[in-house]
Short mmCIF file of C-alpha atoms and ligand atoms in Angstrom, two decimals:
data_model
loop_
_atom_site.label_atom_id
_atom_site.label_comp_id
_atom_site.label_asym_id
_atom_site.label_seq_id
_atom_site.Cartn_x
_atom_site.Cartn_y
_atom_site.Cartn_z
CA MET A 370 21.21 2.89 -33.30
CA LYS A 371 22.52 6.39 -32.65
CA SER A 372 23.21 6.92 -36.41
CA LYS A 373 19.88 5.87 -37.61
CA LEU A 374 17.90 7.98 -35.43
CA PRO A 375 18.24 10.85 -38.41
CA LEU A 376 17.06 8.41 -41.06
CA LEU A 377 14.38 7.63 -39.11
CA LEU A 378 13.50 11.18 -38.88
CA LEU A 379 13.23 11.04 -42.82
CA CYS A 380 11.55 8.30 -42.93
CA LEU A 381 8.84 9.22 -40.80
CA ALA A 382 8.88 12.47 -42.29
CA ALA A 383 8.56 11.64 -45.46
CA ALA A 384 6.19 8.86 -44.52
CA LEU A 385 4.28 12.54 -43.18
CA HIS A 386 4.58 14.78 -46.19
CA ALA A 387 3.76 11.32 -48.79
CA GLU A 388 0.33 12.82 -49.62
CA VAL A 389 -0.38 11.03 -53.37
CA LYS A 390 -4.54 10.24 -54.99
CA ALA A 391 -5.06 8.15 -56.99
CA ILE A 392 -8.19 10.15 -58.75
CA LYS A 393 -10.14 8.10 -61.55
CA ASN A 394 -13.09 7.41 -63.87
CA PHE A 395 -13.97 11.19 -64.58
CA VAL A 396 -15.17 12.91 -67.53
CA LEU A 397 -11.35 15.48 -68.00
CA ILE A 398 -11.77 19.10 -69.31
CA ASP A 399 -7.77 20.04 -68.98
CA GLY A 400 -8.92 23.64 -69.82
CA THR A 401 -6.14 23.31 -73.08
CA GLY A 402 -9.13 23.63 -75.78
CA ARG A 403 -9.02 20.15 -76.07
CA ALA A 404 -12.10 17.80 -76.54
CA ALA A 405 -13.18 16.08 -73.02
CA VAL A 406 -11.75 13.05 -72.22
CA PRO A 407 -13.73 10.11 -70.77
CA ASN A 408 -12.44 7.48 -68.22
CA SER A 409 -9.01 9.42 -66.96
CA ALA A 410 -7.46 9.85 -64.13
CA MET A 411 -4.41 11.52 -62.07
CA LEU A 412 -1.89 10.74 -59.45
CA VAL A 413 -2.03 13.98 -57.82
CA ASP A 414 1.92 14.27 -54.99
CA ASN A 415 1.80 16.78 -52.67
CA GLY A 416 -1.06 19.35 -54.07
CA ARG A 417 0.52 19.10 -58.06
CA ILE A 418 -0.15 16.80 -60.94
CA ALA A 419 2.14 13.94 -60.87
CA TRP A 420 0.67 12.02 -64.30
CA ILE A 421 -2.31 12.70 -65.67
CA GLY A 422 -3.89 10.52 -68.42
CA PRO A 423 -6.40 7.63 -69.50
CA ALA A 424 -7.81 5.10 -66.08
CA SER A 425 -6.49 2.37 -67.42
CA ARG A 426 -3.24 3.19 -67.40
CA LEU A 427 -3.26 4.53 -63.89
CA SER A 428 -0.58 3.38 -61.11
CA ALA A 429 -1.10 4.08 -57.91
CA PRO A 430 2.06 3.64 -55.43
CA SER A 431 1.00 1.61 -52.66
CA GLY A 432 -0.79 3.60 -49.60
CA ALA A 433 -2.06 6.04 -52.30
CA GLU A 434 -5.47 7.66 -51.17
CA THR A 435 -8.07 6.45 -54.30
CA ILE A 436 -10.60 8.60 -55.09
CA ASP A 437 -13.36 7.46 -57.41
CA LEU A 438 -15.64 9.76 -59.42
CA GLN A 439 -17.35 7.66 -61.65
CA GLY A 440 -19.71 9.54 -63.90
CA LYS A 441 -18.22 12.68 -63.14
CA TYR A 442 -16.45 15.91 -64.70
CA VAL A 443 -13.32 17.27 -64.10
CA MET A 444 -12.07 21.22 -65.14
CA PRO A 445 -9.31 23.24 -63.48
CA GLY A 446 -10.65 26.01 -60.85
CA MET A 447 -11.83 29.23 -62.29
CA ILE A 448 -9.49 32.19 -61.80
CA GLY A 449 -11.19 35.47 -61.81
CA LEU A 450 -9.27 37.94 -62.93
CA HIS A 451 -11.24 41.26 -61.41
CA VAL A 452 -12.62 41.02 -58.10
CA HIS A 453 -12.04 43.43 -54.42
CA LEU A 454 -12.00 41.90 -52.09
CA GLY A 455 -12.86 42.70 -48.14
CA VAL A 456 -14.29 45.99 -48.81
CA THR A 457 -17.85 45.03 -48.71
CA GLN A 458 -20.08 43.64 -45.44
CA GLY A 459 -23.37 43.41 -46.07
CA LEU A 460 -25.01 45.80 -49.65
CA THR A 461 -22.37 48.44 -47.32
CA GLN A 462 -18.80 49.32 -49.53
CA ASP A 463 -16.51 50.68 -46.78
CA ALA A 464 -12.48 50.96 -46.15
CA LYS A 465 -12.67 49.80 -42.65
CA PHE A 466 -14.66 46.64 -43.34
CA PHE A 467 -11.04 45.30 -44.75
CA THR A 468 -9.19 42.89 -42.32
CA PRO A 469 -7.73 40.01 -43.11
CA GLU A 470 -11.02 38.02 -41.39
CA ASN A 471 -12.67 39.57 -43.89
CA VAL A 472 -10.78 39.30 -47.45
CA GLU A 473 -10.62 35.30 -45.52
CA LYS A 474 -14.28 35.16 -45.39
CA ASN A 475 -14.63 36.36 -49.61
CA LEU A 476 -11.59 33.89 -49.80
CA LYS A 477 -12.93 30.79 -48.64
CA THR A 478 -16.86 32.08 -50.70
CA TYR A 479 -14.25 32.26 -53.59
CA ALA A 480 -13.21 28.50 -52.93
CA SER A 481 -16.08 26.85 -52.36
CA TYR A 482 -17.60 28.07 -55.65
CA GLY A 483 -14.40 26.88 -57.67
CA VAL A 484 -13.00 30.36 -58.44
CA THR A 485 -10.14 28.80 -56.67
CA SER A 486 -7.91 32.27 -57.99
CA VAL A 487 -8.93 35.83 -57.65
CA VAL A 488 -7.27 39.28 -58.13
CA SER A 489 -8.26 41.71 -56.05
CA MET A 490 -8.61 44.21 -58.59
CA GLY A 491 -6.38 47.86 -56.63
CA THR A 492 -8.77 48.11 -53.64
CA ASP A 493 -6.73 46.07 -51.01
CA LYS A 494 -5.02 47.23 -47.72
CA ASP A 495 -1.21 46.78 -46.81
CA SER A 496 -2.75 43.38 -45.02
CA ILE A 497 -3.32 41.62 -47.86
CA PHE A 498 0.56 40.85 -48.82
CA PRO A 499 0.98 39.09 -45.76
CA MET A 500 -2.05 37.26 -46.03
CA ARG A 501 -0.14 36.09 -49.89
CA ASP A 502 2.78 35.52 -49.34
CA ARG A 503 2.06 33.17 -46.90
CA GLN A 504 -0.11 31.55 -49.13
CA ARG A 505 3.08 31.18 -51.75
CA ALA A 506 5.38 30.14 -49.43
CA THR A 507 3.76 26.57 -49.59
CA GLY A 508 1.47 26.99 -52.86
CA ARG A 509 -1.26 24.86 -50.74
CA PRO A 510 -3.66 27.62 -49.48
CA SER A 511 -6.66 26.22 -47.90
CA GLU A 512 -8.63 28.49 -49.31
CA THR A 513 -8.68 30.56 -53.11
CA ARG A 514 -4.65 31.95 -54.41
CA ILE A 515 -5.02 36.16 -54.05
CA PHE A 516 -3.23 38.05 -56.97
CA THR A 517 -3.09 41.97 -55.75
CA ALA A 518 -3.16 45.69 -57.80
CA GLY A 519 -2.03 46.83 -54.25
CA GLN A 520 -3.41 50.29 -53.80
CA GLY A 521 -4.98 51.12 -58.12
CA PHE A 522 -4.24 54.78 -59.54
CA VAL A 523 -7.57 56.99 -59.02
CA PHE A 524 -6.79 60.90 -60.44
CA LYS A 525 -6.81 62.82 -57.10
CA GLY A 526 -10.94 63.77 -57.25
CA GLY A 527 -11.77 61.86 -59.64
CA TYR A 528 -13.25 57.83 -60.25
CA GLY A 529 -12.20 55.37 -59.02
CA GLY A 530 -10.68 52.95 -55.51
CA VAL A 531 -12.75 53.08 -52.15
CA PRO A 532 -11.77 56.54 -50.13
CA GLY A 533 -9.41 55.52 -47.48
CA ILE A 534 -7.59 53.36 -49.44
CA ASN A 535 -6.90 54.25 -52.50
CA GLN A 536 -4.83 57.71 -52.42
CA GLY A 537 -5.30 59.83 -55.86
CA ILE A 538 -2.80 61.60 -57.90
CA ALA A 539 -2.80 64.62 -57.95
CA THR A 540 0.44 65.19 -60.98
CA VAL A 541 2.65 63.00 -62.71
CA ALA A 542 5.17 63.61 -60.99
CA GLU A 543 3.75 62.24 -58.28
CA VAL A 544 3.21 58.82 -60.36
CA GLU A 545 6.79 57.54 -60.40
CA PRO A 546 7.07 56.84 -56.61
CA ALA A 547 3.65 56.17 -56.36
CA VAL A 548 4.17 53.32 -58.92
CA ALA A 549 7.70 52.74 -57.29
CA ALA A 550 5.91 51.96 -53.50
CA GLN A 551 3.69 49.75 -55.24
CA ALA A 552 6.49 47.31 -56.42
CA ALA A 553 7.93 47.71 -53.51
CA LYS A 554 5.49 46.85 -52.06
CA HIS A 555 5.32 43.42 -55.28
CA VAL A 556 2.24 44.02 -56.56
CA ASP A 557 0.83 41.10 -58.92
CA LEU A 558 -0.07 44.37 -61.36
CA ILE A 559 -1.02 47.85 -61.17
CA LYS A 560 -4.42 48.90 -61.85
CA LEU A 561 -5.93 52.28 -62.68
CA TRP A 562 -9.01 53.86 -63.40
CA MET A 563 -10.04 56.23 -66.59
CA ASP A 564 -13.53 56.86 -66.37
CA ASP A 565 -15.44 60.48 -65.88
CA HIS A 566 -18.85 57.72 -64.45
CA LEU A 567 -20.95 59.23 -67.37
CA GLY A 568 -19.79 62.71 -67.19
CA THR A 569 -20.27 63.26 -63.11
CA GLN A 570 -16.61 62.96 -62.44
CA LYS A 571 -13.02 64.01 -62.98
CA LYS A 572 -11.33 61.83 -65.56
CA MET A 573 -7.35 60.93 -65.00
CA PRO A 574 -5.61 62.79 -67.95
CA TYR A 575 -4.16 60.92 -70.45
CA ASP A 576 -0.80 62.07 -69.94
CA MET A 577 -1.38 60.65 -65.91
CA ALA A 578 -1.89 57.11 -67.44
CA LYS A 579 0.72 57.12 -69.85
CA ALA A 580 3.46 58.33 -67.69
CA ILE A 581 1.96 55.25 -64.88
CA ILE A 582 1.93 52.29 -68.23
CA GLU A 583 5.39 53.59 -68.48
CA SER A 584 6.71 53.60 -64.47
CA ALA A 585 4.78 50.44 -64.41
CA HIS A 586 6.93 48.12 -67.57
CA LYS A 587 9.89 50.19 -65.75
CA HIS A 588 9.35 48.35 -62.52
CA HIS A 589 8.22 45.16 -65.04
CA LEU A 590 4.29 45.03 -62.94
CA ARG A 591 1.51 44.42 -66.53
CA VAL A 592 -0.83 47.63 -66.07
CA ALA A 593 -4.89 47.22 -66.45
CA ALA A 594 -7.56 49.76 -66.55
CA HIS A 595 -10.60 50.20 -65.88
CA ILE A 596 -12.37 51.74 -68.99
CA PHE A 597 -15.86 52.41 -70.57
CA TYR A 598 -15.01 54.28 -73.24
CA LEU A 599 -13.87 53.23 -76.31
CA GLU A 600 -11.99 56.84 -77.38
CA ASP A 601 -9.98 55.62 -73.53
CA ALA A 602 -9.60 52.24 -74.51
CA LYS A 603 -7.76 52.95 -77.58
CA ARG A 604 -5.42 56.11 -76.26
CA LEU A 605 -4.81 53.05 -73.25
CA VAL A 606 -3.44 50.45 -76.02
CA ASP A 607 -1.41 52.77 -77.71
CA TYR A 608 0.31 53.78 -73.95
CA GLY A 609 0.79 50.10 -74.02
CA ILE A 610 -2.14 49.11 -71.34
CA ASP A 611 -1.43 45.27 -70.92
CA GLY A 612 -5.28 44.85 -69.49
CA LEU A 613 -8.85 46.06 -70.39
CA ALA A 614 -10.44 45.37 -67.13
CA HIS A 615 -14.00 46.08 -68.14
CA SER A 616 -15.71 45.84 -71.88
CA VAL A 617 -15.89 48.72 -73.52
CA ARG A 618 -19.63 50.25 -73.71
CA ASP A 619 -20.63 53.51 -75.14
CA LYS A 620 -19.79 51.77 -78.25
CA PRO A 621 -19.08 48.79 -80.59
CA VAL A 622 -15.32 48.42 -80.46
CA ASP A 623 -13.81 48.64 -84.57
CA GLN A 624 -11.22 47.21 -86.05
CA GLU A 625 -9.36 50.43 -85.29
CA LEU A 626 -9.17 48.84 -81.85
CA ILE A 627 -8.71 45.39 -82.86
CA ALA A 628 -5.90 45.40 -84.79
CA SER A 629 -4.03 48.22 -81.97
CA MET A 630 -4.82 45.23 -78.90
CA LYS A 631 -3.83 42.39 -81.38
CA ARG A 632 -0.34 44.22 -82.74
CA HIS A 633 0.39 45.71 -78.77
CA GLY A 634 -1.13 42.48 -77.64
CA THR A 635 -3.19 43.73 -75.29
CA TRP A 636 -6.23 41.56 -73.55
CA GLN A 637 -9.90 42.10 -73.00
CA MET A 638 -8.84 40.95 -69.69
CA ALA A 639 -12.14 40.74 -67.84
CA ALA A 640 -15.77 41.56 -69.87
CA THR A 641 -17.53 42.10 -65.95
CA LEU A 642 -21.04 41.32 -68.31
CA SER A 643 -22.48 40.12 -64.69
CA ARG A 644 -21.45 43.67 -63.12
CA GLU A 645 -22.97 44.95 -66.01
CA ALA A 646 -26.30 43.20 -65.36
CA SER A 647 -25.85 43.55 -61.63
CA MET A 648 -26.47 47.05 -62.88
CA PHE A 649 -30.04 46.97 -63.26
CA VAL A 650 -31.35 43.39 -62.54
CA TYR A 651 -32.63 43.98 -59.00
CA ALA A 652 -35.42 46.49 -60.16
CA GLN A 653 -37.57 43.22 -60.66
CA THR A 654 -36.53 40.47 -58.04
CA PRO A 655 -34.08 38.22 -60.19
CA ALA A 656 -35.14 34.41 -59.84
CA PHE A 657 -31.32 33.76 -58.34
CA LEU A 658 -32.61 35.22 -55.05
CA LYS A 659 -34.61 32.34 -54.69
CA ASP A 660 -32.05 29.74 -56.15
CA PRO A 661 -29.94 27.46 -53.29
CA PHE A 662 -26.64 28.29 -55.51
CA PHE A 663 -27.16 31.59 -54.69
CA THR A 664 -28.74 31.50 -51.50
CA CYS A 665 -26.39 29.10 -49.59
CA CYS A 666 -23.50 31.66 -49.67
CA VAL A 667 -25.71 35.25 -49.23
CA SER A 668 -27.12 36.02 -45.99
CA ALA A 669 -31.11 36.83 -45.17
CA ASP A 670 -30.61 39.80 -44.40
CA VAL A 671 -29.12 40.50 -47.51
CA VAL A 672 -32.05 38.73 -49.35
CA HIS A 673 -34.28 39.93 -48.03
CA THR A 674 -33.02 43.71 -48.65
CA LEU A 675 -32.76 42.61 -52.20
CA SER A 676 -36.08 40.69 -52.66
CA SER A 677 -37.84 44.55 -51.03
CA ALA A 678 -39.95 47.00 -52.92
CA ALA A 679 -37.82 49.65 -51.82
CA TYR A 680 -34.59 47.64 -52.98
CA ARG A 681 -36.23 47.51 -56.77
CA GLU A 682 -37.28 51.01 -56.46
CA LYS A 683 -33.99 52.65 -55.57
CA ILE A 684 -32.17 50.04 -58.60
CA SER A 685 -34.06 51.43 -60.95
CA SER A 686 -34.83 55.45 -59.93
CA ASP A 687 -30.96 55.60 -60.86
CA PRO A 688 -30.87 58.51 -63.70
CA HIS A 689 -28.85 56.34 -65.61
CA PHE A 690 -31.52 53.15 -65.04
CA GLN A 691 -32.64 52.82 -68.05
CA HIS A 692 -29.21 52.93 -70.68
CA TYR A 693 -27.94 50.01 -68.56
CA PRO A 694 -29.28 47.16 -70.82
CA GLU A 695 -28.01 48.25 -73.56
CA TYR A 696 -24.78 49.16 -71.81
CA LEU A 697 -24.46 45.45 -70.79
CA LYS A 698 -25.52 44.36 -74.61
CA THR A 699 -22.75 46.09 -76.15
CA ALA A 700 -20.20 44.87 -73.65
CA GLN A 701 -21.46 41.09 -75.23
CA GLU A 702 -21.12 42.22 -78.55
CA ASN A 703 -17.72 43.69 -77.73
CA LEU A 704 -16.32 40.82 -75.77
CA LYS A 705 -17.74 38.53 -79.58
CA LYS A 706 -16.50 40.38 -81.38
CA LEU A 707 -12.57 40.28 -80.48
CA VAL A 708 -12.74 36.55 -79.61
CA ASP A 709 -13.95 36.44 -83.47
CA SER A 710 -11.44 38.76 -84.42
CA GLY A 711 -8.48 36.91 -81.83
CA VAL A 712 -8.09 39.17 -78.94
CA HIS A 713 -7.05 37.48 -75.89
CA TYR A 714 -9.51 37.17 -73.36
CA GLY A 715 -9.81 36.02 -70.01
CA PHE A 716 -12.75 36.35 -67.22
CA GLY A 717 -13.66 38.81 -64.25
CA THR A 718 -16.67 39.86 -63.49
CA ASP A 719 -16.22 42.92 -60.64
CA ALA A 720 -17.28 41.27 -58.09
CA GLY A 721 -17.28 42.16 -53.95
CA PRO A 722 -18.95 45.62 -54.43
CA PRO A 723 -22.57 46.14 -52.94
CA SER A 724 -24.58 43.38 -54.79
CA ARG A 725 -22.26 41.67 -57.07
CA PHE A 726 -21.75 38.53 -54.96
CA PRO A 727 -17.97 36.74 -55.30
CA GLY A 728 -18.43 32.50 -56.57
CA TYR A 729 -21.81 33.45 -57.32
CA PHE A 730 -21.33 35.90 -60.10
CA GLU A 731 -18.41 34.20 -61.98
CA HIS A 732 -20.84 31.38 -62.97
CA TRP A 733 -23.09 34.11 -64.16
CA GLU A 734 -20.79 35.36 -66.13
CA LEU A 735 -19.95 31.92 -67.58
CA GLU A 736 -23.60 32.07 -68.71
CA LEU A 737 -23.72 35.60 -70.16
CA MET A 738 -20.10 35.08 -72.55
CA VAL A 739 -22.38 31.81 -73.47
CA GLU A 740 -25.21 34.07 -74.36
CA ALA A 741 -22.43 36.52 -75.99
CA GLY A 742 -22.18 33.88 -78.22
CA LEU A 743 -18.83 32.32 -77.09
CA THR A 744 -19.46 28.27 -77.43
CA PRO A 745 -18.89 26.68 -73.70
CA ALA A 746 -14.90 25.96 -74.05
CA GLN A 747 -14.20 29.37 -75.36
CA ALA A 748 -15.78 30.86 -71.56
CA ILE A 749 -14.40 28.43 -69.41
CA ALA A 750 -10.70 28.44 -71.55
CA GLY A 751 -10.85 32.16 -70.60
CA ALA A 752 -11.47 31.51 -67.11
CA THR A 753 -9.22 29.28 -67.37
CA ARG A 754 -5.96 28.75 -69.31
CA ASN A 755 -6.40 32.34 -70.24
CA ALA A 756 -6.15 33.83 -67.29
CA ALA A 757 -3.65 31.70 -65.78
CA GLN A 758 -1.87 33.10 -69.07
CA PHE A 759 -2.88 36.57 -68.25
CA LEU A 760 -1.05 36.70 -65.11
CA GLY A 761 2.01 34.53 -66.45
CA ALA A 762 0.87 32.05 -63.35
CA LYS A 763 2.44 28.88 -64.60
CA ASP A 764 1.09 26.41 -62.45
CA LEU A 765 -1.84 27.28 -62.92
CA GLY A 766 -4.78 27.01 -65.36
CA THR A 767 -4.89 23.70 -66.96
CA LEU A 768 -4.85 19.99 -65.62
CA GLU A 769 -1.68 18.70 -67.31
CA LYS A 770 1.24 17.13 -65.41
CA SER A 771 3.10 19.37 -62.75
CA LYS A 772 0.72 22.44 -61.93
CA TRP A 773 -1.31 22.36 -59.09
CA ALA A 774 -3.88 20.33 -58.67
CA ASP A 775 -7.13 23.29 -58.30
CA MET A 776 -9.92 21.98 -59.73
CA ILE A 777 -14.05 21.73 -59.73
CA VAL A 778 -15.50 18.48 -59.56
CA LEU A 779 -19.03 18.73 -61.42
CA ASP A 780 -22.42 15.91 -61.96
CA ARG A 781 -22.89 17.15 -65.29
CA ASN A 782 -20.99 18.62 -68.31
CA PRO A 783 -20.31 22.45 -68.59
CA LEU A 784 -19.37 21.46 -72.24
CA GLU A 785 -23.02 20.53 -73.06
CA ASP A 786 -25.06 23.16 -71.00
CA ILE A 787 -22.67 26.45 -69.28
CA LYS A 788 -25.07 26.05 -66.30
CA ASN A 789 -23.64 22.74 -65.05
CA SER A 790 -20.44 24.34 -64.43
CA ARG A 791 -23.02 25.32 -60.99
CA THR A 792 -23.40 21.25 -60.20
CA ILE A 793 -20.52 21.91 -57.91
CA HIS A 794 -19.87 18.01 -56.29
CA ALA A 795 -16.11 19.02 -54.73
CA VAL A 796 -13.57 21.33 -55.35
CA TYR A 797 -9.32 20.68 -54.86
CA ILE A 798 -7.25 23.23 -54.48
CA ALA A 799 -3.66 21.91 -54.58
CA GLY A 800 -4.90 19.08 -54.21
CA ASN A 801 -6.71 19.58 -50.84
CA ARG A 802 -10.37 18.94 -51.15
CA VAL A 803 -11.92 22.30 -49.98
CA LYS A 804 -14.97 22.28 -47.21
ZN1 ZN B 398 -13.33 47.21 -60.77
#
């Protein structure tokens, strides 16, 4: 009797953990770029895809939970490579809002929109690290997976970051210890800001950016940069930057940049087209302020403010207002040119700061990518397989055997109309349905 107790406990433990889901009869969009596959099925065992194939060959173990998705479409969860977690409440950004509770709130919002992983781009307090590490301990968080660039690099007194979170670097000599400090926190990548905010602020000197890139690489960390100008993009690509976290927006990208990005393997990590659109769209109350897909997840107060004449006036009185539509157009043309040229591209919105809404913006970004000339399949690949590839996240990005079952179940086919990405029936993270 005594000797059987451990065995009994083992069986009991196995029964508690044996959690197999047999999901069947859906159209599979697996994120690898291959055509959609009707009548598909998968077995999900403890959050990972144990088998995936034709529903006719599904062989579910007894006791498996069966989920019939007849008529539905299943695609990988989206991976947003450029967001800012936790820094905003209502329409105000402030370091003091960065709390685990506010981060958690954002993560739940992203999850409900099918954005199952995000990269917070350099404006996180240190409380992000234990949150991320708890998620990674099991691999099965109940909310969106966190990747973080910790505290990104801002030139002291210059453009970028969030006051109270980003310290500012004054000299090249400060770079190495500051990068080492981020590396010691196990950031997922390093972020730097290279911009003068349309000539209104100090820009990081090139030698400082070069030092950050070299130091990060010494610490085996990849580096992504906020950029605006073509010239800065060229310099950073030459220095070995790994990803451009925004589109070039002042000029068309040229052959010199394209050739250099291809030679260096540089990524257009995020095009942030929805960010560009957000700079002018509120000057005329946009239709989405009445869209339930938007209002579901934004406070009524915020919707009210965004719909007000005072807000429209505030947006249109920005001294650079008239240029913002051009920047979006340039960004879209540049994305199309880079993708056509075979430059690696990912997906990101820069959502999180005021008026840039977690989740909704990711779906809008897909739409703007398609408007730029990408096919829906190309836009989805950017947001799934490619984004995971940029992160080196081998368990994410596509729906294939052994990967985490992070996925979106849709009522309609997003390959036919990208706006169908919004017809969300359910979202799963590691095989668990998001509430
Ligand atoms: Zn950003």
